[in-house]
Amino acid sequence: MLAQTKQFRKDQLSQVNPPKFEKAEDMADLTYLNEASVLHNLKQRYYAKLIYTKDFKKDQLQQVNPPKYEKAEDMSNLTYLNDASVLHNLKQRYYAQLIYTYSGLFCVAINPYKRFPVYTGRCAKLYRGKRRNEVPPHIFAISDGAYVNMLTNSENQSMLITGESGAGKTENTKKVIAYFATVGASTKKEKDESSQKKGSLEDQVVQTNPVLEAFGNAKTVRNDNSSRFGKFIRIHFGPSGKLAGADIETYLLEKARVISQQTLERSYHIFYQMMSGSVKGLKDICLLSNDVTDYYFVSQGKTTIPNVDDGEECLLTDVRT
């Protein structure tokens, strides 16, 4: 009898980790991280009955909060405030679809990557004039606090929305603008025909978002609507708290994206909106063909985004409509 042998190409062989990584607790520490090394490490730990257990030193352990603090709305009230308790509290609230949590003066938001019905006009009215402890944590509560302080103290107020890519900065900024437009809306009816065509001042402020996003947002690996620029927004109010206007400063646009994109990304939304053909005559005016791949600078990566209609987005961007 002859033993069966199988030959492998050199590129099919996986490199072996040094002996010091045998039964590694964290496979991210492996020198060579591949399918074979992962399988080998898991197998060796299984044979050694190291399935779920892990030993910790006493100084590595952090104290657990009493059950009454489960899903706490304000983490500054926790008896033990440490990394583990913060992570646990945010996780439990997220599982309960509570995406906003206070931490002292800050409001922590976790992007659920799906739409929740918590930004309606009715919801905005719920937070108007309420103290922070009278309503659940929300970006509207932070916005209303700034609005009330502005009127009470007659001083400018600032809100900083920060986070990593995909955290929801753009969406939360839009909700803040929409809230201020709602609470600062004028009760006077516009009589001027030209003003009626343009829409109310509140509508005009809110409608700046589609234009800014079209020219400054793009699909990235982590975010389908990633802002590739910074913006500083000022919203102006009159003495009575009515909306008086707004101005927006933009800076640090990622210019390289205009001519170069990675495989799973695409250039700025406006290029694909223009190619959609939803605005009659636009392609003729710009002398565009019907195929986006005719243009190398905008077709090096993806040209579409799942569940996004560039034609509909173009109609929102078109300020003439």
XYZ file of C-alpha atoms in Angstrom:
321
model
C 0.000 0.000 0.000
C 1.172 3.496 -0.817
C 0.469 6.430 1.447
C -1.409 9.200 -0.287
C 0.516 12.433 -0.559
C -0.589 15.898 -1.513
C 1.633 18.610 -2.857
C 1.182 22.268 -1.992
C 2.471 25.350 -3.715
C 4.732 27.625 -1.687
C 2.096 30.371 -1.634
C -0.388 27.916 -0.080
C 1.762 27.341 3.006
C 1.056 29.431 6.093
C 3.823 30.695 8.342
C 4.062 29.207 11.833
C 4.153 31.343 14.962
C 7.049 31.096 17.466
C 6.527 28.702 20.442
C 6.029 31.619 22.843
C 2.631 32.238 21.203
C 1.386 28.702 21.922
C -2.144 28.858 23.423
C -2.209 32.647 23.051
C -5.070 34.307 24.946
C -5.329 37.144 22.422
C -4.810 36.029 18.831
C -4.320 39.628 17.753
C -0.846 39.308 19.323
C 0.200 36.479 16.972
C 3.155 37.230 14.728
C 1.429 35.518 11.801
C -2.346 35.818 11.795
C -3.852 33.470 9.218
C -6.492 30.763 9.028
C -4.066 27.978 9.947
C -2.601 29.807 12.951
C -6.046 30.738 14.282
C -7.293 27.150 13.959
C -4.130 25.774 15.575
C -4.322 28.172 18.511
C -8.000 27.443 19.159
C -7.353 23.696 18.956
C -4.431 23.818 21.390
C -6.427 25.885 23.878
C -9.347 23.461 23.564
C -7.106 20.451 24.278
C -5.745 22.316 27.314
C -9.351 22.944 28.471
C -8.871 26.682 28.060
C -12.306 27.283 26.590
C -13.856 30.217 28.422
C -11.631 30.736 31.426
C -9.136 33.513 31.887
C -7.237 34.476 35.010
C -6.997 38.093 36.067
C -4.815 39.733 38.655
C -6.629 41.393 41.530
C -5.504 44.866 40.475
C -7.047 44.259 37.028
C -10.547 43.810 38.423
C -12.950 46.752 38.568
C -15.895 47.099 40.922
C -19.440 46.475 39.753
C -22.244 48.967 40.343
C -25.408 48.021 42.285
C -28.365 46.766 40.177
C -30.254 50.050 40.660
C -27.771 51.719 38.292
C -28.519 49.348 35.407
C -29.129 51.383 32.223
C -28.373 54.617 34.108
C -29.333 57.738 32.136
C -26.414 59.751 33.539
C -23.192 57.819 34.081
C -21.801 60.526 36.358
C -24.204 59.148 38.991
C -22.619 55.676 38.982
C -21.081 54.591 42.279
C -18.069 53.158 40.464
C -17.096 55.041 37.333
C -14.533 53.061 35.352
C -13.988 51.799 31.806
C -15.855 48.541 32.394
C -18.904 50.148 34.030
C -19.161 52.787 31.293
C -18.940 50.161 28.546
C -21.472 47.916 30.301
C -23.956 50.745 30.827
C -23.715 51.947 27.221
C -24.074 48.385 25.937
C -27.160 47.641 28.027
C -28.813 50.899 26.968
C -27.957 50.219 23.324
C -29.550 46.760 23.527
C -32.673 48.489 24.898
C -32.603 50.876 21.880
C -31.620 53.791 24.121
C -28.921 55.365 21.981
C -28.387 58.551 24.030
C -26.729 58.564 27.460
C -25.497 61.455 29.587
C -22.074 61.582 31.172
C -22.118 64.759 33.209
C -22.283 67.690 30.801
C -21.741 65.411 27.803
C -24.234 63.388 25.803
C -22.901 60.112 24.387
C -24.619 58.878 21.212
C -24.213 55.393 19.738
C -25.040 55.094 16.056
C -27.660 52.326 15.624
C -27.257 52.355 11.803
C -31.032 52.315 11.438
C -33.755 54.913 11.794
C -35.540 55.397 15.107
C -38.749 57.503 15.373
C -37.234 59.841 17.965
C -36.725 62.956 15.836
C -40.306 63.863 14.934
C -41.850 67.288 15.487
C -43.883 65.839 18.335
C -40.696 64.574 19.960
C -39.056 67.997 19.564
C -42.005 69.664 21.342
C -41.643 67.163 24.180
C -38.183 68.546 24.995
C -39.057 72.229 24.620
C -38.591 74.053 27.929
C -37.999 70.858 29.929
C -35.250 70.338 32.458
C -32.729 67.683 31.579
C -33.855 65.301 34.332
C -37.515 65.555 33.264
C -37.064 63.801 29.914
C -34.902 60.917 28.622
C -31.398 61.704 27.305
C -31.512 63.142 23.790
C -29.654 65.527 21.489
C -32.792 67.694 21.643
C -32.312 68.145 25.396
C -28.751 69.394 24.871
C -29.978 71.714 22.108
C -32.790 73.096 24.243
C -30.400 73.687 27.126
C -28.190 75.801 24.868
C -31.234 77.685 23.546
C -32.555 78.452 27.039
C -29.122 79.547 28.302
C -28.795 81.867 25.308
C -32.107 83.572 26.093
C -31.596 83.620 29.862
C -28.007 84.871 29.933
C -27.976 86.756 26.607
C -24.720 84.994 25.741
C -23.552 82.974 22.750
C -23.662 79.199 23.203
C -21.508 76.501 21.593
C -22.109 72.826 20.851
C -19.275 70.495 19.820
C -20.249 67.280 18.041
C -17.268 64.967 17.750
C -16.506 61.282 17.211
C -14.840 58.812 14.877
C -15.937 58.200 11.300
C -19.419 56.688 11.198
C -20.288 57.740 14.754
C -23.225 59.856 13.554
C -21.808 63.386 13.708
C -23.442 64.515 10.462
C -26.879 63.153 11.359
C -26.832 64.601 14.873
C -25.739 67.981 13.513
C -28.736 67.948 11.171
C -31.053 67.139 14.082
C -29.650 70.068 16.082
C -30.231 72.458 13.169
C -33.751 71.111 12.667
C -34.515 71.549 16.379
C -33.354 75.164 16.427
C -35.365 75.813 13.271
C -38.440 74.387 15.005
C -38.184 76.269 18.310
C -37.113 79.494 16.598
C -39.777 79.410 13.897
C -41.590 82.677 13.248
C -45.356 82.707 13.723
C -45.811 85.468 11.149
C -47.148 84.462 7.753
C -45.110 85.514 4.759
C -47.106 87.826 2.497
C -44.391 88.481 -0.054
C -44.806 86.140 -3.041
C -41.050 85.853 -3.596
C -40.552 84.861 0.042
C -43.208 82.174 -0.281
C -41.427 80.689 -3.292
C -38.135 80.561 -1.414
C -39.782 79.039 1.638
C -39.561 80.168 5.233
C -36.240 81.108 6.792
C -36.407 77.951 8.902
C -36.813 75.812 5.777
C -33.924 77.564 4.047
C -31.612 76.896 6.990
C -32.549 73.208 7.082
C -32.226 72.881 3.293
C -28.549 73.858 3.389
C -27.751 70.303 4.500
C -28.450 68.481 1.198
C -26.278 70.961 -0.717
C -23.374 70.698 1.724
C -23.584 66.905 1.765
C -23.699 66.651 -2.026
C -20.475 68.598 -2.490
C -18.647 67.544 0.683
C -19.778 64.007 1.591
C -18.768 60.693 0.049
C -18.997 56.948 0.564
C -16.091 55.471 2.527
C -15.398 51.961 3.786
C -16.900 52.788 7.189
C -19.632 55.261 6.288
C -21.886 55.662 3.235
C -22.341 59.376 3.947
C -19.030 60.460 5.409
C -18.306 64.182 5.706
C -14.943 64.817 4.063
C -14.692 68.385 5.331
C -15.154 70.364 8.522
C -17.861 72.923 9.112
C -18.497 75.667 11.640
C -22.164 76.618 11.833
C -23.544 79.792 13.387
C -27.291 80.072 13.917
C -28.507 83.576 14.755
C -31.562 84.425 16.848
C -33.330 87.697 17.570
C -33.952 89.127 21.078
C -37.194 87.174 21.357
C -35.570 83.874 20.393
C -36.859 83.797 16.820
C -34.558 82.498 14.113
C -32.828 85.375 12.328
C -30.383 83.591 10.011
C -27.385 81.299 9.768
C -23.932 81.184 8.246
C -21.679 78.199 7.633
C -17.903 78.126 7.282
C -16.346 75.104 5.574
C -12.718 74.038 5.678
C -10.259 71.163 5.147
C -12.048 69.543 2.196
C -10.403 66.264 1.159
C -9.391 67.465 -2.316
C -7.575 64.262 -3.302
C -10.909 62.392 -3.423
C -11.898 64.403 -6.508
C -9.367 62.493 -8.630
C -8.706 59.318 -6.637
C -10.830 56.818 -4.699
C -10.146 53.468 -3.056
C -11.802 50.309 -4.384
C -14.735 50.285 -1.925
C -15.209 54.056 -1.822
C -16.422 56.697 -4.222
C -16.016 60.406 -4.926
C -18.372 63.156 -3.790
C -22.118 62.516 -4.121
C -22.700 65.425 -6.501
C -20.951 63.704 -9.427
C -23.228 60.662 -9.268
C -26.311 62.794 -8.676
C -25.559 64.716 -11.863
C -25.201 61.436 -13.777
C -28.567 60.141 -12.503
C -30.511 62.215 -15.034
C -33.250 63.115 -12.553
C -32.896 66.857 -13.228
C -34.102 67.392 -16.766
C -31.550 68.968 -19.075
C -28.690 68.964 -16.557
C -26.654 66.322 -18.384
C -27.056 68.195 -21.661
C -25.939 71.472 -20.096
C -22.858 69.773 -18.609
C -22.198 67.746 -21.816
C -22.301 64.454 -19.897
C -22.661 60.964 -21.339
C -25.037 58.340 -19.948
C -22.326 56.105 -18.469
C -20.435 57.126 -15.328
C -17.594 54.746 -16.223
C -16.733 57.077 -19.091
C -15.183 59.321 -16.445
C -12.129 57.755 -14.843
C -11.778 60.252 -12.006
C -15.146 59.251 -10.486
C -15.282 55.539 -11.343
C -12.140 54.107 -9.724
C -14.185 52.672 -6.853
C -17.907 52.193 -6.265
C -20.377 54.226 -8.309
C -23.546 53.375 -6.372
C -24.568 53.062 -2.724
C -27.022 50.359 -1.555
C -30.460 51.751 -0.637
C -29.532 55.247 -1.866
C -31.199 56.747 -4.956
C -28.851 59.357 -6.414
C -31.713 60.672 -8.532
C -33.854 61.495 -5.503
C -30.864 62.989 -3.721
C -30.185 65.195 -6.747
C -33.703 66.629 -6.560
C -33.061 67.579 -2.924
C -29.749 69.165 -3.873
C -31.270 71.216 -6.706
C -32.063 74.526 -4.984
C -34.080 75.704 -7.987
C -36.915 73.292 -7.210
